[in-house]
Coordinates of C-alpha atoms in Angstrom, one line a residue:
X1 CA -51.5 -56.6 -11.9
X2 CA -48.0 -55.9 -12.3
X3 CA -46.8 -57.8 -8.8
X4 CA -48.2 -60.9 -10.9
X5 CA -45.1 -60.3 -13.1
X6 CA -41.8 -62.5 -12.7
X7 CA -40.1 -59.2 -13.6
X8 CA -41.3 -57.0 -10.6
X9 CA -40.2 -59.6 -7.9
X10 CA -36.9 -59.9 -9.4
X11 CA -35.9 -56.4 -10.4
X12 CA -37.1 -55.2 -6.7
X13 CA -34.8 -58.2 -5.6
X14 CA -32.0 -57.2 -7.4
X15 CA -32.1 -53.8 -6.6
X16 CA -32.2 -54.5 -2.9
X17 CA -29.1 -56.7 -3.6
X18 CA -27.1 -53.5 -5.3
X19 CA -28.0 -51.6 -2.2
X20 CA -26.6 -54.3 -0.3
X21 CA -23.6 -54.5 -2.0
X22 CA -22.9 -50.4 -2.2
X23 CA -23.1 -50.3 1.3
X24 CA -20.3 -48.4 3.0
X25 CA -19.5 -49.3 6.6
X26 CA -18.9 -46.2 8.3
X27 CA -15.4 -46.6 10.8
X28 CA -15.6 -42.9 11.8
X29 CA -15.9 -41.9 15.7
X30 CA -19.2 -40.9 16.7
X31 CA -19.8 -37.6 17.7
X32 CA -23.4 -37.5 18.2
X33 CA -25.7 -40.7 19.6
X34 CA -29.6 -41.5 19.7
X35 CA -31.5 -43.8 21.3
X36 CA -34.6 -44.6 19.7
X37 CA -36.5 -46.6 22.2
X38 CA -40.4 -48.3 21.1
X39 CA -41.1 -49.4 24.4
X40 CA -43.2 -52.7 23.6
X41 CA -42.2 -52.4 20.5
X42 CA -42.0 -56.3 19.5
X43 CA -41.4 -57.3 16.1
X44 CA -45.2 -58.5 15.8
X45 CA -46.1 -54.7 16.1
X46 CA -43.6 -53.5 13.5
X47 CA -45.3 -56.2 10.9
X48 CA -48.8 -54.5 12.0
X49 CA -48.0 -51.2 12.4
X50 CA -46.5 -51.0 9.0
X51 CA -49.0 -52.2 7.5
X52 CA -51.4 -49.6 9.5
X53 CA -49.5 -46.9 7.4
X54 CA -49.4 -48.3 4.1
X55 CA -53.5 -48.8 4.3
X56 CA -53.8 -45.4 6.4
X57 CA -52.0 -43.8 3.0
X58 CA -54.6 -46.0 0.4
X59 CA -52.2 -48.8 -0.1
X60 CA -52.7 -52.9 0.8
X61 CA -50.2 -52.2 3.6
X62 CA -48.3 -55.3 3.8
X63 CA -45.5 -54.0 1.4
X64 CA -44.9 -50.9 3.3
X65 CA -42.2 -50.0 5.7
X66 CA -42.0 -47.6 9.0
X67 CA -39.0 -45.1 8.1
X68 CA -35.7 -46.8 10.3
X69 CA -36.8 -50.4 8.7
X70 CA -34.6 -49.1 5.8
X71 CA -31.6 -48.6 8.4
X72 CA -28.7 -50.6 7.0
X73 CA -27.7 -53.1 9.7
X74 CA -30.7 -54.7 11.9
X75 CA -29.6 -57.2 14.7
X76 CA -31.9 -59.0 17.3
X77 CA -31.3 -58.2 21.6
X78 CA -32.4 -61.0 23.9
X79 CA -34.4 -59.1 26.7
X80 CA -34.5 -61.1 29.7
X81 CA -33.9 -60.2 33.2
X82 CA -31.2 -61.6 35.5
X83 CA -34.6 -63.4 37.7
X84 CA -37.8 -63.1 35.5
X85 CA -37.6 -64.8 32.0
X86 CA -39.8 -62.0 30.5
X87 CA -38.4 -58.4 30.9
X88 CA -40.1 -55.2 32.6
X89 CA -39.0 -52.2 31.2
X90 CA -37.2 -51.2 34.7
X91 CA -34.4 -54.3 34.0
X92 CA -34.3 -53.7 30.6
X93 CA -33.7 -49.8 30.7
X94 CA -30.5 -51.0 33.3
X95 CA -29.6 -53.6 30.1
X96 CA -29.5 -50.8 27.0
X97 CA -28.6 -48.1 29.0
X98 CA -25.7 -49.2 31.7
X99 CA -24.5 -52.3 30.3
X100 CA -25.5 -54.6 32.8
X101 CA -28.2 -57.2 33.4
X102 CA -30.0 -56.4 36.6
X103 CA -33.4 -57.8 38.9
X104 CA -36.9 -57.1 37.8
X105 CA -38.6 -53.6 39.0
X106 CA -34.5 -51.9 39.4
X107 CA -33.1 -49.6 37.6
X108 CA -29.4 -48.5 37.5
X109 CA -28.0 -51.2 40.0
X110 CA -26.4 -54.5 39.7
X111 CA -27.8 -57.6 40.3
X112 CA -27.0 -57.4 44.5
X113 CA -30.3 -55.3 44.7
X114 CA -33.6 -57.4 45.1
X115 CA -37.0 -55.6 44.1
X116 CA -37.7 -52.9 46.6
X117 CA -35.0 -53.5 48.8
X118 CA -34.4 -49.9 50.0
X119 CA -31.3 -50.7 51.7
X120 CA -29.7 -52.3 49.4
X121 CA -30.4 -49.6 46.7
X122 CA -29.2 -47.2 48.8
X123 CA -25.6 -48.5 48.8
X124 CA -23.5 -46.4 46.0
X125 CA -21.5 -50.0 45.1
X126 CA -24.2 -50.8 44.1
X127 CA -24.8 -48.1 41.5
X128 CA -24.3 -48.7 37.8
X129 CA -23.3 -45.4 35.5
X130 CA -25.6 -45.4 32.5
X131 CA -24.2 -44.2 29.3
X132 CA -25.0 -40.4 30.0
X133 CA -22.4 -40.3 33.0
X134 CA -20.1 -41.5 30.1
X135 CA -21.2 -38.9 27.7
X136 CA -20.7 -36.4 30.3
X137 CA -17.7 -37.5 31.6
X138 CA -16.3 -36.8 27.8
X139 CA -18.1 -33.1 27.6
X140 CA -21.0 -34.2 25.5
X141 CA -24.1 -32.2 26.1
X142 CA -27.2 -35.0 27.5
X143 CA -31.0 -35.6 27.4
X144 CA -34.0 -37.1 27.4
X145 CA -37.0 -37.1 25.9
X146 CA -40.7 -39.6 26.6
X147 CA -44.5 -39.3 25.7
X148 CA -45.0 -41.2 29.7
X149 CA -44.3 -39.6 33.0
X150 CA -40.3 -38.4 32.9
X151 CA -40.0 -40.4 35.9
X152 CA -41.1 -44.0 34.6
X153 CA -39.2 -47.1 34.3
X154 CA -37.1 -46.0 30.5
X155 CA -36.3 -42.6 31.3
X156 CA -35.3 -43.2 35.2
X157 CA -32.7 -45.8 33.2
X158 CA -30.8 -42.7 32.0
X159 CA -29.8 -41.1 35.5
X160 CA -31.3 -42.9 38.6
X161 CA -30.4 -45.8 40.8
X162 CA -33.8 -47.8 42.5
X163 CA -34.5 -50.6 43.9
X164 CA -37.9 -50.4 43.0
X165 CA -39.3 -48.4 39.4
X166 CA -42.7 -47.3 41.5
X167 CA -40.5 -45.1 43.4
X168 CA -41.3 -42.2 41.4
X169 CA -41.9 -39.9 44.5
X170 CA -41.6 -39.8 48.1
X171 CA -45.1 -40.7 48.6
X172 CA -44.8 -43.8 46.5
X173 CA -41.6 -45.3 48.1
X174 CA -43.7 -44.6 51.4
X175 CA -46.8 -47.1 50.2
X176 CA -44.2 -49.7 49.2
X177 CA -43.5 -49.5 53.3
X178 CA -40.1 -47.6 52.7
X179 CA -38.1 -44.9 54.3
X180 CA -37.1 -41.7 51.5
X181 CA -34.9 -40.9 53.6
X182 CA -32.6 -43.4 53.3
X183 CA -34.1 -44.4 49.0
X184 CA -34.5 -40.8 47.4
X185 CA -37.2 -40.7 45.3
X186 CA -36.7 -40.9 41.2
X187 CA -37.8 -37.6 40.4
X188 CA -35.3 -36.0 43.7
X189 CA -32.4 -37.8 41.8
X190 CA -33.2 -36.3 38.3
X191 CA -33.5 -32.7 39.7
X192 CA -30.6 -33.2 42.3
X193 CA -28.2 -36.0 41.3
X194 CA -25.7 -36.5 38.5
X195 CA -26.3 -37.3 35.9
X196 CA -29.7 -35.7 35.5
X197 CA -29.0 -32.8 36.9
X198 CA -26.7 -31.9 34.1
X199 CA -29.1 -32.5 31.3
X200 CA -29.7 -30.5 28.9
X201 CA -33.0 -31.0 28.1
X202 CA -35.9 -33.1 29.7
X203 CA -38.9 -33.5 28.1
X204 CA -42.1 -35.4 28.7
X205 CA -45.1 -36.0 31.6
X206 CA -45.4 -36.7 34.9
X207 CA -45.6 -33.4 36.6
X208 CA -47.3 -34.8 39.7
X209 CA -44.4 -36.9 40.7
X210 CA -42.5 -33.3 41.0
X211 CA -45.1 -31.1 43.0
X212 CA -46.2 -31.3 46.7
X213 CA -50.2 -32.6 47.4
X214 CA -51.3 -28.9 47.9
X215 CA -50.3 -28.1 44.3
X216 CA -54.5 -29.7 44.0
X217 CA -54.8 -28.5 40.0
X218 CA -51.8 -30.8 39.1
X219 CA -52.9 -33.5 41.3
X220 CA -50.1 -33.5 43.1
X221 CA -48.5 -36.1 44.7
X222 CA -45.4 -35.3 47.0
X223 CA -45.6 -35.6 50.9
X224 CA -42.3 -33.7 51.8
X225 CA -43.9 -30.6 50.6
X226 CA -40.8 -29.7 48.1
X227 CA -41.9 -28.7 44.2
X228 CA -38.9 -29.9 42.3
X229 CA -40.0 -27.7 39.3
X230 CA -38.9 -24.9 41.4
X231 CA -36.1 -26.5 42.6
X232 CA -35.0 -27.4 39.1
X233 CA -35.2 -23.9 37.8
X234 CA -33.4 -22.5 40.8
X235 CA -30.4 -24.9 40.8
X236 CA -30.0 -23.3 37.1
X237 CA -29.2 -19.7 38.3
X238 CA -31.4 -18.3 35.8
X239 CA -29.7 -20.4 33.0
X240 CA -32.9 -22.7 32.8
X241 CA -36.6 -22.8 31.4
X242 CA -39.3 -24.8 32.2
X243 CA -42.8 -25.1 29.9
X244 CA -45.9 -26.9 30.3
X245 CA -47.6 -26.6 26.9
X246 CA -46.5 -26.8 23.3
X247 CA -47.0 -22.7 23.0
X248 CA -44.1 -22.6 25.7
X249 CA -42.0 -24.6 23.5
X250 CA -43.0 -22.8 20.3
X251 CA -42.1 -19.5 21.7
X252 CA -38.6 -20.3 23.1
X253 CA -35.2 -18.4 21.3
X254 CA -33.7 -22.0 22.0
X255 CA -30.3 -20.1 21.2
X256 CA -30.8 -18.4 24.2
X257 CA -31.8 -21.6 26.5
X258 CA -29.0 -23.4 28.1
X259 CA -31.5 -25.6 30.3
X260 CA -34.9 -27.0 29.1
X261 CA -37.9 -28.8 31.6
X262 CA -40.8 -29.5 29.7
X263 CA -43.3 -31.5 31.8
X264 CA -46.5 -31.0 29.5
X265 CA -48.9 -33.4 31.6
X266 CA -49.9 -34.2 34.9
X267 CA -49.5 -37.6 34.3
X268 CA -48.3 -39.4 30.6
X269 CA -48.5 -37.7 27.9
X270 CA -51.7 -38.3 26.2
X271 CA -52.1 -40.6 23.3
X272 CA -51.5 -38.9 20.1
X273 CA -55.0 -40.3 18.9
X274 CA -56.5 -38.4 22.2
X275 CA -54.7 -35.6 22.2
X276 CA -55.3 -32.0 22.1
X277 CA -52.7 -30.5 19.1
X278 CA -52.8 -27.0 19.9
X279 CA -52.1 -28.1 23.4
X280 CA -49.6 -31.3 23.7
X281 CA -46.5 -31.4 21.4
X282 CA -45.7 -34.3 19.1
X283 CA -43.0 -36.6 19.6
X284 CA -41.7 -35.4 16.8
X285 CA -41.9 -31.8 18.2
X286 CA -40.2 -32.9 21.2
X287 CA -37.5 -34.6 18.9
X288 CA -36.9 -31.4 17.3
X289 CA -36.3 -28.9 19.9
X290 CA -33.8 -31.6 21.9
X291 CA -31.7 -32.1 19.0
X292 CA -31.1 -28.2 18.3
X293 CA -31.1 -27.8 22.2
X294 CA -28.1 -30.4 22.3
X295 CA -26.4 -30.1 19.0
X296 CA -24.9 -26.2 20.3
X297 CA -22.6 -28.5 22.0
X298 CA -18.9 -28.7 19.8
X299 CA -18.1 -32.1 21.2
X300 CA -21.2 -33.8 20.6
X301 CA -24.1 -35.1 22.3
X302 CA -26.2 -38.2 23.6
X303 CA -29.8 -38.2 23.4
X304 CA -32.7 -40.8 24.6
X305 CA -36.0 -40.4 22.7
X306 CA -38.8 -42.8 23.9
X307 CA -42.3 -43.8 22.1
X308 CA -43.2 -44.5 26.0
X309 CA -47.0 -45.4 24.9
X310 CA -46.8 -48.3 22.6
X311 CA -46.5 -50.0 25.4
X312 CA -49.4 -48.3 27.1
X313 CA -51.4 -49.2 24.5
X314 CA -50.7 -53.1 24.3
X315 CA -51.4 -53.5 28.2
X316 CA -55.0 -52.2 27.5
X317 CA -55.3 -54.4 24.3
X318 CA -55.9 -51.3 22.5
X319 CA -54.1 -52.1 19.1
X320 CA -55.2 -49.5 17.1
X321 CA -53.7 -46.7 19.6
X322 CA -50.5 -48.9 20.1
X323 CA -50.2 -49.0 16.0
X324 CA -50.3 -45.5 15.8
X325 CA -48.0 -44.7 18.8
X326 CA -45.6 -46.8 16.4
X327 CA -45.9 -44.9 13.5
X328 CA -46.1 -41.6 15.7
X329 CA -42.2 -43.0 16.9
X330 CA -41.1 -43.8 13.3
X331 CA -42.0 -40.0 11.8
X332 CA -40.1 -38.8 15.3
X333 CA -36.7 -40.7 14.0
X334 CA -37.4 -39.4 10.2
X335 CA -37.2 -36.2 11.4
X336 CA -34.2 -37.1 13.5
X337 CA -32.1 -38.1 10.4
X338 CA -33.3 -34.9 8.7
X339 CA -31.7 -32.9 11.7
X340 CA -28.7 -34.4 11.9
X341 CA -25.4 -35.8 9.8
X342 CA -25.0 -39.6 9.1
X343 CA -21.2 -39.3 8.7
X344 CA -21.3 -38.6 12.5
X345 CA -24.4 -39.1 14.5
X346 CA -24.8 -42.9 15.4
X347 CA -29.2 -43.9 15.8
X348 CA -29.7 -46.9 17.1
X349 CA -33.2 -47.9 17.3
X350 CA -34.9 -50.7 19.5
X351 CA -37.4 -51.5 21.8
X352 CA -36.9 -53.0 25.5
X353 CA -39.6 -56.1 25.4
X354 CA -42.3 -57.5 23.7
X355 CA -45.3 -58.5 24.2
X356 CA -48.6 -61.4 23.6
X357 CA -50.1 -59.2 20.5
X358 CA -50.0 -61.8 17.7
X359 CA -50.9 -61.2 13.8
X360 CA -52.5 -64.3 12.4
X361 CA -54.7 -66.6 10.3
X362 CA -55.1 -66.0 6.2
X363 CA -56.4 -63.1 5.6
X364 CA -56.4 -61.9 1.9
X365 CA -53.9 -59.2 1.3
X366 CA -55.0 -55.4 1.8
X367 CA -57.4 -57.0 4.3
X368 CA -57.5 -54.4 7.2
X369 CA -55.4 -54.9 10.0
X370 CA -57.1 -54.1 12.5
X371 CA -60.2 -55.7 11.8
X372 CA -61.5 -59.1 11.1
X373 CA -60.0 -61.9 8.9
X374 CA -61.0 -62.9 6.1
X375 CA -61.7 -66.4 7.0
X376 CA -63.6 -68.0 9.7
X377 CA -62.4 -70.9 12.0
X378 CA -62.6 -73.7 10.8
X379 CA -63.8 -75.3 14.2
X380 CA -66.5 -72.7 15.5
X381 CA -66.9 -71.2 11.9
X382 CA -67.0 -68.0 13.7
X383 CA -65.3 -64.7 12.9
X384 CA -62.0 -63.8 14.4
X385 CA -59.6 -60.7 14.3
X386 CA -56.5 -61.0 12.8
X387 CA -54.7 -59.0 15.9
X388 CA -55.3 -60.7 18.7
X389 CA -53.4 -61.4 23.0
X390 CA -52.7 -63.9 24.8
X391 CA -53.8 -62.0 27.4
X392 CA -55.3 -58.7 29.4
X393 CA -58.1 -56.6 30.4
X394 CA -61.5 -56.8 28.1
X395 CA -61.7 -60.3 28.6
X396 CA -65.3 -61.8 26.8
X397 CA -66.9 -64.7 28.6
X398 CA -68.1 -68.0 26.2
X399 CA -71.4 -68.4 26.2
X400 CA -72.8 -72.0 26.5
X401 CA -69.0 -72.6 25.7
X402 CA -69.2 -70.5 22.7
X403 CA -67.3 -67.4 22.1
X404 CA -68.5 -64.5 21.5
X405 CA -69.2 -63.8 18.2
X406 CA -67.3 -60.3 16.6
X407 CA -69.2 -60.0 13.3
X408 CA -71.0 -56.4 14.8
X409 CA -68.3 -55.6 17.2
X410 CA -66.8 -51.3 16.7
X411 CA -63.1 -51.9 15.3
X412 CA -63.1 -48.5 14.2
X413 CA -63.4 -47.6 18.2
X414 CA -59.6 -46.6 18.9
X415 CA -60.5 -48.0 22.8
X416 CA -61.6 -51.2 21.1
X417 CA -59.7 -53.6 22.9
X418 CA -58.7 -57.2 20.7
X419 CA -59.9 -59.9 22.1
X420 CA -57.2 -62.5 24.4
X421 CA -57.2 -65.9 25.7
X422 CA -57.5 -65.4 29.2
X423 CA -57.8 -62.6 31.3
X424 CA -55.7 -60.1 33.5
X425 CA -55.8 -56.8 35.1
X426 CA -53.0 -55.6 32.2
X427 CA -51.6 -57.1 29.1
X428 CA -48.3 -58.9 30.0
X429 CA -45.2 -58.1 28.4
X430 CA -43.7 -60.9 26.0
X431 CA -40.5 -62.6 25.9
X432 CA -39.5 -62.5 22.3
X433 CA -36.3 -60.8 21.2
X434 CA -36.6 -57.6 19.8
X435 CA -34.9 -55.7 16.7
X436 CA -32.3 -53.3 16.8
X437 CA -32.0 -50.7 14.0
X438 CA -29.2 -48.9 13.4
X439 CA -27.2 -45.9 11.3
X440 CA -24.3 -43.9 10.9
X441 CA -20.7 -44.8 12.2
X442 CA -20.0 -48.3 13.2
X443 CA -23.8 -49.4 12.9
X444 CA -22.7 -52.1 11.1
X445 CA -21.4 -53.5 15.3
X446 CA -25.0 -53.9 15.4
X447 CA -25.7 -57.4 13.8
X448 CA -26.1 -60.6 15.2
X449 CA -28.3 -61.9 18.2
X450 CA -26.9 -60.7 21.7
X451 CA -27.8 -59.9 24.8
X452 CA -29.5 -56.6 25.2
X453 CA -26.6 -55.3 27.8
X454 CA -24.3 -55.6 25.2
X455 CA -26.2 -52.9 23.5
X456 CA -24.2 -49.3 25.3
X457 CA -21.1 -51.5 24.9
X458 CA -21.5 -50.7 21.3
X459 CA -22.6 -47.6 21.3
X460 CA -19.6 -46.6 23.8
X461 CA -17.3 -47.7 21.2
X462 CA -18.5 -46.1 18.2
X463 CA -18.4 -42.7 20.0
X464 CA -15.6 -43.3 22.3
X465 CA -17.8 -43.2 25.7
X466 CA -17.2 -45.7 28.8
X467 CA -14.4 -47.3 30.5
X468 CA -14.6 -50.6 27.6
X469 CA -12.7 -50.5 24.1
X470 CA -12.7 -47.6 22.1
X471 CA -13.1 -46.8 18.3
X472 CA -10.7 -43.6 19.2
X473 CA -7.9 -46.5 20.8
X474 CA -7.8 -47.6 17.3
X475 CA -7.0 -44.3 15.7

């Protein structure tokens, strides 16, 4: 076996090291930005979703690597929220995408406004710009792209101002006992407000949260009786299109689009692993048509992609679906660097939390991932799983203070759902920091541990975005 070989460890060393030192920091301003953001993406699912791919493509898995883990310059973001010491996505998205630490459950305003306080929300002092009011401010072309409702907590980050992340629609703010009238919904402020209004393209789920009750066939879920979809495509003076299925998409002359809606569920997106191909575009599909929907733009654009389901997936404690959500992400940004020019697009990768999924014991290499270890405890001298949480739904009783015992259990199942220490409703998030990825001009800012506000700080300097220093001030 040739990895038994001094030689092969120290050749792959020393290549790594000549990569290292032929590294070129890139000081040019730049013109185009992603956002790749894993939501849940911790760096325990990175080790296992890796490994996932490697043994999905016949290898042991543990020497393989998800496409951006070869970005040059990796750096670590501290993700708690101004109150809670483990971050929901909702305070997180205000952290990467305004610059700001905020309260748990609010997005896009400072720390003054308390979960679900409507009046507070309400108050424009209040509101925090993200980094798409900078992009536009400077001419840049905008959008955003999710596999979950278009209207949940990461998304909403890029253009609206809550004081709670449930208030997706009217109806929701009014069974939090508050008035829309004075908090406007999340989905009103994309279709009406800046910045969302000026995006280019929006793509994901979450029709419901646009389309009044009687609209029965899309469940949904608005009171006031207004469909936004309509709205949307009338505030565009025939400049806009909206599609629902990945034909719709296929068959645009994207040339020819100025505008782009593309709600292509109901609710979220379904799980690549559940989904209907003909039906639901990938991730990566979605990727694709934002990029050539923004890059007509000569000064440049900002995108947001999220891998919204990740996260999904880890609340239910279903592993396997969260590990191939990850690697459904990674193939997204591949194509991403394919599309684009690293002289002058800046992709910054990361995730907003953790969470409780662990990878552990001493299982012999090549050993699936997802099922169980090699070795038993050595207490019970039962099996166990080498994935496991510290929590979440699924939860198996002891028995005469035993626990169950996993030798016949269905790992295979992609709803098999790992076993956890103690039970909840939903897998909690976890309070590790998380990596950030990045590539292209001044992604070498990107090192270091910081907090995860100072994350569009960055970015705003690299491509001359913000009201903060500049790149351009240097030039």
């Amino acid at each position: 076996d040739y990895e038994q070989t001094e030689q092969f460890w120290v050749i792959g060393a020393q290549l790594k090291l000549r990569d290292q030192l032929l590294r070129k920091q890139n000081f040019k301003v730049a013109k185009n930005v992603i956002i790749f953001l894993g939501d849940g993406m911790s760096i325990p699912t990175l080790a296992a979703a890796r490994i996932y791919l490697g043994q999905q493509q016949g290898h042991t898995g543990e020497e393989s690597k998800l496409f951006f883990e070869d970005f040059p310059y990796v750096g670590l973001s501290k993700t708690y929220c101004l109150d809670k010491q483990v971050a929901d996505s909702a305070c997180s998205a205000t952290a990467y995408l305004s610059g700001i630490k905020a309260n748990y459950g609010t997005i896009g305003v400072t720390g003054a406004v308390d979960y679900n306080n409507c009046d507070a929300a309400a108050n424009p002092d209040y509101h925090i710009p993200s980094i798409m009011d900078w992009a536009q401010k400077e001419g840049k072309s905008t959008g955003i792209v999710t596999t979950t409702r278009i209207t949940h907590a990461s998304p909403c980050g890029a253009y609206g101002h809550v004081g709670s992340r449930e208030w997706e629609c009217d109806t929701d703010i009014l069974h939090q006992n508050g008035n829309p009238n004075v908090c406007q919904d999340i989905a009103s402020q994309l279709v009406h407000n800046s910045p969302g209004n000026k995006f280019k393209v929006i793509l994901g789920g979450g029709r419901k949260k646009f389309l009044p009750k009687s609209e029965r066939n899309d469940h949904g879920e608005r009171s006031d009786g207004v469909n936004l979809i309509k709205e949307w495509i009338e505030s565009k003076n025939g400049n806009g299109k909206y599609v629902f299925d990945k034909k719709g998409l296929r068959d645009l002359d994207l040339n020819k689009t100025e505008y782009l809606l593309g709600l292509f569920e109901s609710d979220h997106m379904k799980y690549n692993l559940d989904a209907d191909h003909e039906h639901q575009p990938s991730l990566m599909d979605l990727t694709y048509v934002a990029i050539k929907m923004l890059e007509k733009e000569e000064k440049g654009f900002v995108l947001f992609v999220e891998g919204g389901r990740i996260d999904h997936a880890h609340h239910e404690t279903k592993a396997r679906k969260a590990l191939d959500e990850t690697v459904q992400f990674s193939e997204a940004i591949r194509l991403a660097t394919k599309l684009t020019n690293k002289q002058e697009t800046l992709i910054v990768v990361t995730s907003d939390h953790a969470h409780t999924m662990s990878l552990s014991g001493y299982s012999n290499r090549g050993s699936d991932i997802l099922g169980l270890n090699t070795k038993t405890s050595d207490v019970d001298q039962m099996p166990y799983t080498t994935l496991s949480y510290a929590n979440g739904p699924g939860y198996q009783e002891t028995i005469n203070s035993k626990r169950p015992n996993l030798t016949n259990e269905n790992f295979s199942d992609k709803n098999y759902q790992y076993p956890k220490i103690f039970p909840m409703k939903f897998e909690t998030h976890g309070g590790d920091d998380v990596a950030v990825f990045a590539y292209g001009p001044w992604s070498h800012l990107f090192t270091g541990v910081y907090e995860q506000n100072v994350i569009p700080h960055l970015i705003g300097y690299a491509a001359c975005l913000g009201e903060g220093l500049k790149a351009c001030d240097n030039v």
